[in-house]
Short mmCIF file of C-alpha atoms in Angstrom, two decimals:
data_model
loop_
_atom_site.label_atom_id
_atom_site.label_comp_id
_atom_site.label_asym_id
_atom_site.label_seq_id
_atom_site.Cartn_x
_atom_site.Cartn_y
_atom_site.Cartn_z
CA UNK A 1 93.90 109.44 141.99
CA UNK A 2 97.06 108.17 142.78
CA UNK A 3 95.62 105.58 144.78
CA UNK A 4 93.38 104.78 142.53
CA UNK A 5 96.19 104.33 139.80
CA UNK A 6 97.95 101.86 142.59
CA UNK A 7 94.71 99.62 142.92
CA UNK A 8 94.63 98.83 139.56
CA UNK A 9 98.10 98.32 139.11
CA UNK A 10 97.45 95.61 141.88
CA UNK A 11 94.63 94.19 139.86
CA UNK A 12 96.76 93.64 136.64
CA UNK A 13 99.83 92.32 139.07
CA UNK A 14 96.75 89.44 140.47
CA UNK A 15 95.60 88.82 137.17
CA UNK A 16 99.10 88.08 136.15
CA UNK A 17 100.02 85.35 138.66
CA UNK A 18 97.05 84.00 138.40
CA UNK A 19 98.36 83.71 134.78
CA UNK A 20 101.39 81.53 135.67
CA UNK A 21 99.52 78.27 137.63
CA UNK A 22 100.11 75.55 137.03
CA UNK A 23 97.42 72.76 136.34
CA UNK A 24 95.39 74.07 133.88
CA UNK A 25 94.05 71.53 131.00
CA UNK A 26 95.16 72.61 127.60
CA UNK A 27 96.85 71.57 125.45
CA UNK A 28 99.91 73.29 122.35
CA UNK A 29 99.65 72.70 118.68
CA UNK A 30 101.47 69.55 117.59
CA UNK A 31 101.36 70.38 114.10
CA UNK A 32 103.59 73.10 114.79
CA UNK A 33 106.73 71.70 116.14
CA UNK A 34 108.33 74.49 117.57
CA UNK A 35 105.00 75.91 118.90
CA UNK A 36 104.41 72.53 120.45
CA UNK A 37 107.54 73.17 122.83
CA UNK A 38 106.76 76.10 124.26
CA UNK A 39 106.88 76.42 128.03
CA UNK A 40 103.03 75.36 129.22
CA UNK A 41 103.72 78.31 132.23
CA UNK A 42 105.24 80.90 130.10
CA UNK A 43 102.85 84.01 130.81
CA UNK A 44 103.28 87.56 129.06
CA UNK A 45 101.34 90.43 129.35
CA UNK A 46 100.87 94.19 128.48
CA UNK A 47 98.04 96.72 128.68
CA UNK A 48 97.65 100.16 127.58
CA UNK A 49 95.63 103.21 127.72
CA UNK A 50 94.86 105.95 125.24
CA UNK A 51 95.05 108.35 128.41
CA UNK A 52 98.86 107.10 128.27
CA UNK A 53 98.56 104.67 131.33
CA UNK A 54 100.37 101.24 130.45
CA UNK A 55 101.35 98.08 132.36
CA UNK A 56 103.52 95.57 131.07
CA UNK A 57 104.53 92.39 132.79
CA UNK A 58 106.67 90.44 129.94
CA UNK A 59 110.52 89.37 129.68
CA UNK A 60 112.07 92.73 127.98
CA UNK A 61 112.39 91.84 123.91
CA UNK A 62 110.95 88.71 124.61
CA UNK A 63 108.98 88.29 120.96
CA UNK A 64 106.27 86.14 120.36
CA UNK A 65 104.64 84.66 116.75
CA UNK A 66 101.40 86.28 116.24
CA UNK A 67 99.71 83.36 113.98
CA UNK A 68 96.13 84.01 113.43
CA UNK A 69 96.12 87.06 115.31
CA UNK A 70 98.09 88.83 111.97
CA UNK A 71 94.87 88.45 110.45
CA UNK A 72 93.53 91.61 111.56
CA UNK A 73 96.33 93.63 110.10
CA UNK A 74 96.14 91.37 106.88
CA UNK A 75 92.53 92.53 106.59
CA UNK A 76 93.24 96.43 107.29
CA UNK A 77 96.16 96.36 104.75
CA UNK A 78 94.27 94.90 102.17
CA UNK A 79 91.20 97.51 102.87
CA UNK A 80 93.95 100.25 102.78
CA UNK A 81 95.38 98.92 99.51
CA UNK A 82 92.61 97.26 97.17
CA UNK A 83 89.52 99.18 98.71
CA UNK A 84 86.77 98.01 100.48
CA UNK A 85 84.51 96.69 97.68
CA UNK A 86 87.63 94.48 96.16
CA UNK A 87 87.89 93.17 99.79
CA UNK A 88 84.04 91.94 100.30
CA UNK A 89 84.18 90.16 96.29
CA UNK A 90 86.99 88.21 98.58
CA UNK A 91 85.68 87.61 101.56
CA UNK A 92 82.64 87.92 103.75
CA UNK A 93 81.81 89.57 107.03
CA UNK A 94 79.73 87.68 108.57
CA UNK A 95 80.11 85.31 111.73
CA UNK A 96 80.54 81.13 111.46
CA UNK A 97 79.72 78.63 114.08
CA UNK A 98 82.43 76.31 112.52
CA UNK A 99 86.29 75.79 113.50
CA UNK A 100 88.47 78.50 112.16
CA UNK A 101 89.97 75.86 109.65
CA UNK A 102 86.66 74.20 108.25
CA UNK A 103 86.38 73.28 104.84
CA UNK A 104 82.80 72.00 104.41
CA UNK A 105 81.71 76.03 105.57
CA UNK A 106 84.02 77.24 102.22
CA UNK A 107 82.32 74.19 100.22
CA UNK A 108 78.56 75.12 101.35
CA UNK A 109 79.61 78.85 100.39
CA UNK A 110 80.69 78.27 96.70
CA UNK A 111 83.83 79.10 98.04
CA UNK A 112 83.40 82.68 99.21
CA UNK A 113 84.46 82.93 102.88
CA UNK A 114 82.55 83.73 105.63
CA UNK A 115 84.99 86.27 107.30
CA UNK A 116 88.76 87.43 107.13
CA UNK A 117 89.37 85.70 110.57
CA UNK A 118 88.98 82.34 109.64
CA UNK A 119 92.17 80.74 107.66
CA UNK A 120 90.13 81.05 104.40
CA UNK A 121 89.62 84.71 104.65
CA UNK A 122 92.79 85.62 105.10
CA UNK A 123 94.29 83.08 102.58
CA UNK A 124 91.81 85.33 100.25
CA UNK A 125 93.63 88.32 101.30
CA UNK A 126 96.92 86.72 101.43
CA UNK A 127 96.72 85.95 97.63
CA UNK A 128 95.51 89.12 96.56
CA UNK A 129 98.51 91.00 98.29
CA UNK A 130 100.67 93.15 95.49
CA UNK A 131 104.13 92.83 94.74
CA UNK A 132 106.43 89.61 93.28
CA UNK A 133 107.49 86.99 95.44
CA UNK A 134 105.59 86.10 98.82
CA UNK A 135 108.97 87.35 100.64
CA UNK A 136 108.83 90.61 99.01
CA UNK A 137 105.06 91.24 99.44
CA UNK A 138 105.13 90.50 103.11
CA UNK A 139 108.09 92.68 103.23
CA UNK A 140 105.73 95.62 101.48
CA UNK A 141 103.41 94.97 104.59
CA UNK A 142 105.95 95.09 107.13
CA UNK A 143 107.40 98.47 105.85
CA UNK A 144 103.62 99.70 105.46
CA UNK A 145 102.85 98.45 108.86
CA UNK A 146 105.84 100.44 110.02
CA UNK A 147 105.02 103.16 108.20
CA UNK A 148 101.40 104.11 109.51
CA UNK A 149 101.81 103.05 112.83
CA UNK A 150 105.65 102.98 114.27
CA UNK A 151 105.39 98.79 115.07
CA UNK A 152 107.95 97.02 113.06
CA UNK A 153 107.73 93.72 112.99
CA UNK A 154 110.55 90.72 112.07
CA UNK A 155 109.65 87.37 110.52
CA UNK A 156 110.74 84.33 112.76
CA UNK A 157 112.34 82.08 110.35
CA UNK A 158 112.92 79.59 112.72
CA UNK A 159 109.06 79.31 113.39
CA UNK A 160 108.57 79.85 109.88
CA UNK A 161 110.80 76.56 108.85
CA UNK A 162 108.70 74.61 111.83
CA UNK A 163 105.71 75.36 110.36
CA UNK A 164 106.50 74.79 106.66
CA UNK A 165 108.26 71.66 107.99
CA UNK A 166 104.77 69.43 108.38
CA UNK A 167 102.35 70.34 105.27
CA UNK A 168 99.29 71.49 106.11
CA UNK A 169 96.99 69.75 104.71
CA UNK A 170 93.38 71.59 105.90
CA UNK A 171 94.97 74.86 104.55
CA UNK A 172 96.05 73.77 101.27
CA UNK A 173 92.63 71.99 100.38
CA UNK A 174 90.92 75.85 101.26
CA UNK A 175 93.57 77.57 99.06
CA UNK A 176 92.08 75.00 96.31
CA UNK A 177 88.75 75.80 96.91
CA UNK A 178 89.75 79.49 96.50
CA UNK A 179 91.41 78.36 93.34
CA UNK A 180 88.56 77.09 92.18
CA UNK A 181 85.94 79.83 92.97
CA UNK A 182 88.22 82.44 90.89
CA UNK A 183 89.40 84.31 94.22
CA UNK A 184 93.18 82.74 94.56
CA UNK A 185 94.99 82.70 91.46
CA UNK A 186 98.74 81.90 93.17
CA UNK A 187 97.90 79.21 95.49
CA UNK A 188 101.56 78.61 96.23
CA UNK A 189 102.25 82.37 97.02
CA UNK A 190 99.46 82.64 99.17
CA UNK A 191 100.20 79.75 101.44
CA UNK A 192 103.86 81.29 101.87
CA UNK A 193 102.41 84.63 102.83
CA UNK A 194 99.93 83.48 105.09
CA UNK A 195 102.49 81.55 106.80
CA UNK A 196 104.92 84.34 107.15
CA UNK A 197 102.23 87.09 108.07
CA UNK A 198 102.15 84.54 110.46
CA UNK A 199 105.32 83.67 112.03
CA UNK A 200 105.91 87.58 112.49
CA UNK A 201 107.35 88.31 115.80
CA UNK A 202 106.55 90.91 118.62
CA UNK A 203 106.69 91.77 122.26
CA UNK A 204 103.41 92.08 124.54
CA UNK A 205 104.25 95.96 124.73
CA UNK A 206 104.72 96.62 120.95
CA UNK A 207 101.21 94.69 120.66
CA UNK A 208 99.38 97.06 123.08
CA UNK A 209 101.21 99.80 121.76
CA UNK A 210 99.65 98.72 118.09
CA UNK A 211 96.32 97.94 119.60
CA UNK A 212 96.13 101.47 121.44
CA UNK A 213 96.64 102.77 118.00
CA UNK A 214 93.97 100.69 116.93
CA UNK A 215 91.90 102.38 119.27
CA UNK A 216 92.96 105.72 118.55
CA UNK A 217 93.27 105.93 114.74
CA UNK A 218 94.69 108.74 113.41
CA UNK A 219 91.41 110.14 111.44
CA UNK A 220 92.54 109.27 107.62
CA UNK A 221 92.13 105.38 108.93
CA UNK A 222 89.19 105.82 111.38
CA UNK A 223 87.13 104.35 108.98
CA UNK A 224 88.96 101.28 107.68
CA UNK A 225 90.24 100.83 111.43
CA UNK A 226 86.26 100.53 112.12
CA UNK A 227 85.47 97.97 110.08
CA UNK A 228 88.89 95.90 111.02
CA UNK A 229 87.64 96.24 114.40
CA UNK A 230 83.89 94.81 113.29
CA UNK A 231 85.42 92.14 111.53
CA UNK A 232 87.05 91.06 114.43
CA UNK A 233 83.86 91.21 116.62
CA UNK A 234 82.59 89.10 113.85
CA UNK A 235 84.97 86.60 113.69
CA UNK A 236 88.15 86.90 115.76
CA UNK A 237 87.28 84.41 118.33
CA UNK A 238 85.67 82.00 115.86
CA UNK A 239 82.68 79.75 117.25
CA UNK A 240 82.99 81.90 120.63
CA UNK A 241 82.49 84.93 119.09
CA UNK A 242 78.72 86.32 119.62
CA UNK A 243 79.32 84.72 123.26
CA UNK A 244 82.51 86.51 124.10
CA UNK A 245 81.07 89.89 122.99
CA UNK A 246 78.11 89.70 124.60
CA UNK A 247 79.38 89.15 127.80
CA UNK A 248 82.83 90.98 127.54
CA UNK A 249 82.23 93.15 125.23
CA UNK A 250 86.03 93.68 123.58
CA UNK A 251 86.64 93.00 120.16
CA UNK A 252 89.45 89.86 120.63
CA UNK A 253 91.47 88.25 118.20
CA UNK A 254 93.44 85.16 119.62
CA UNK A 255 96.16 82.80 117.72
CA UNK A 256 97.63 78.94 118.18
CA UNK A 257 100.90 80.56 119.81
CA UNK A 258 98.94 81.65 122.36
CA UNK A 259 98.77 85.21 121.68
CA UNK A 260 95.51 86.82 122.66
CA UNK A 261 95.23 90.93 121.21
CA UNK A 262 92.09 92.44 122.34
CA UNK A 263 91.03 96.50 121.44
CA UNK A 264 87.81 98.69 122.49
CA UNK A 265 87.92 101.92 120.80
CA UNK A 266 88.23 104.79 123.01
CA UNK A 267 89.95 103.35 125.90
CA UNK A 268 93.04 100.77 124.85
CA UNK A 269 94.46 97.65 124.07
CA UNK A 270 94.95 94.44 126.36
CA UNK A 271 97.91 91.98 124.65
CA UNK A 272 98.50 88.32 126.33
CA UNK A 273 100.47 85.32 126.13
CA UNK A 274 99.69 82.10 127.17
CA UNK A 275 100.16 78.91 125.27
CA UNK A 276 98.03 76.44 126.79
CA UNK A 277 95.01 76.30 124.09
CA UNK A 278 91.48 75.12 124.43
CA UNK A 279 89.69 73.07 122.30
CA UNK A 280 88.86 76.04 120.07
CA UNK A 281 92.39 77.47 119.99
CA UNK A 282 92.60 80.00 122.10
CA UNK A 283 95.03 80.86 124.94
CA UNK A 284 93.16 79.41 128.07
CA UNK A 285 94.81 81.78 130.67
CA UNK A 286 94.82 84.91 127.83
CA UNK A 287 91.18 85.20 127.58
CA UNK A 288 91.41 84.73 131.36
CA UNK A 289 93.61 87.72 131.52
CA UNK A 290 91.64 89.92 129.38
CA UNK A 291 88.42 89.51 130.97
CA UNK A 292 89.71 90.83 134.27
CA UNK A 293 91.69 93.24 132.57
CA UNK A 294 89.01 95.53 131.03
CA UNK A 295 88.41 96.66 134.76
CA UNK A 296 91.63 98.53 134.24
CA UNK A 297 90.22 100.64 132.18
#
């Protein structure tokens, strides 16, 4: 066993130098200033069991912005706190073949969205999120986050200011469209949360940790944790979806920072970073990583 255990140690340890070469074409989101510095070579990585085995090759506290791939937890909050049928008279569950930001999809739809991964889902979500101010109803997630599953997680107000520092215009004509179809009635608050959600920061490890969690529910969220996990099946890698999960078979969830989260139930977590993007925005050398990965397991 123990040489077993070593093997695949060595596996991960390929899999993550492979990570840092260089010439790879990609390219880092512009319209996110401070994203669009990041170091091209910058690799992270972490991987754990439900058995308890874990691998982590990241810089210690080295915290990274989740962006899209806090949709996921948006989505099981909102099942946890408005209920299941409140969540599907927001948003959809089924899969799209266009870009994660697409408004002619929401348009087509009478503005119901497809699914809670693409920006108009979880816009949907965002607005429907209790509590005052967007500050204080992202702060009601974090401490509910925190709560249920240990992983506490900081907004990065520098990030935050970058990305509230070019408008976005794509997102706010959705949040009008969900204006208009009844299912946003703060657009301005739900912009701010969605953009907070996120800018929240954590390390590769505390993501694998969450994600091992994720596979493991404790049995009051088994359910809810089932359909988060369907939804991102669905949806979480966009366009590539059906493709990725025929052929890999992980539920994934990837974001513009370059974070890639992936989860099977049962076995663990796999959590990447890599900013280099492809033309659908996700982390060229993280989906790399987590299809080499699962042989860990």
């Amino acid at each position: 066993m123990t040489g077993l255990i070593a093997t695949s140690r060595l596996l991960l340890d390929d899999l993550a130098r492979q990570g840092t070469r260089s010439g790879i074409s990609g390219y880092l989101p512009d319209y996110v200033p401070a994203l669009a510095k990041a170091n091209p070579q910058e690799f992270a990585a972490a991987v754990q069991a439900v058995d308890g085995r874990s691998w982590d090759r990241s810089p210690p506290g080295r915290r990274v912005v989740l962006m899209s791939v806090m949709k996921p937890l948006l989505l099981f909050y909102a099942l946890a706190l408005l209920g299941p049928e409140a969540v599907s008279g927001l948003v959809g569950c089924q899969p799209s073949a266009k870009a994660y930001n697409d408004l002619d999809q929401l348009l087509e739809d009478a503005g119901h969205p497809r699914n809670p991964m693409l920006n108009s889902g979880a816009l949907a979500l965002a607005g429907a999120l209790p509590g005052t101010t967007a500050r204080d109803r992202v702060r009601r997630f974090q401490a509910w986050l925190y709560r249920e599953t240990g992983c506490l997680m900081p907004v990065n107000e520098t990030v935050l200011a970058s990305v509230q520092s070019l408008p976005n215009g794509r997102n706010r004509a959705l949040v009008q469209t969900l204006v208009d179809s009844g299912r946003v009635a703060e657009p301005e608050i739900a912009l701010e949360i969605y953009n907070r959600l996120c800018c929240l920061g954590i390390t590769m490890p505390e993501l694998a940790a969450l994600g091992c969690w994720f596979a493991n529910p404790p049995s009051q969220w088994a359910e809810l944790v089932q359909q988060t996990l369907g939804a991102i099946a669905v949806g979480g890698l966009y366009q590539d979806s059906e493709t990725w999960m025929a052929h890999v078979g992980w539920p994934t969830k990837s974001g513009v920072s370059g974070v890639v989260w992936s989860i099977q139930p049962g076995q663990g977590s796999i959590a990447c970073y890599s900013p280099l993007l492809n033309p659908q925005g996700h982390s060229i050398l993280g989906l790399d990583f987590v299809e080499g990965a699962i042989r860990w397991f």
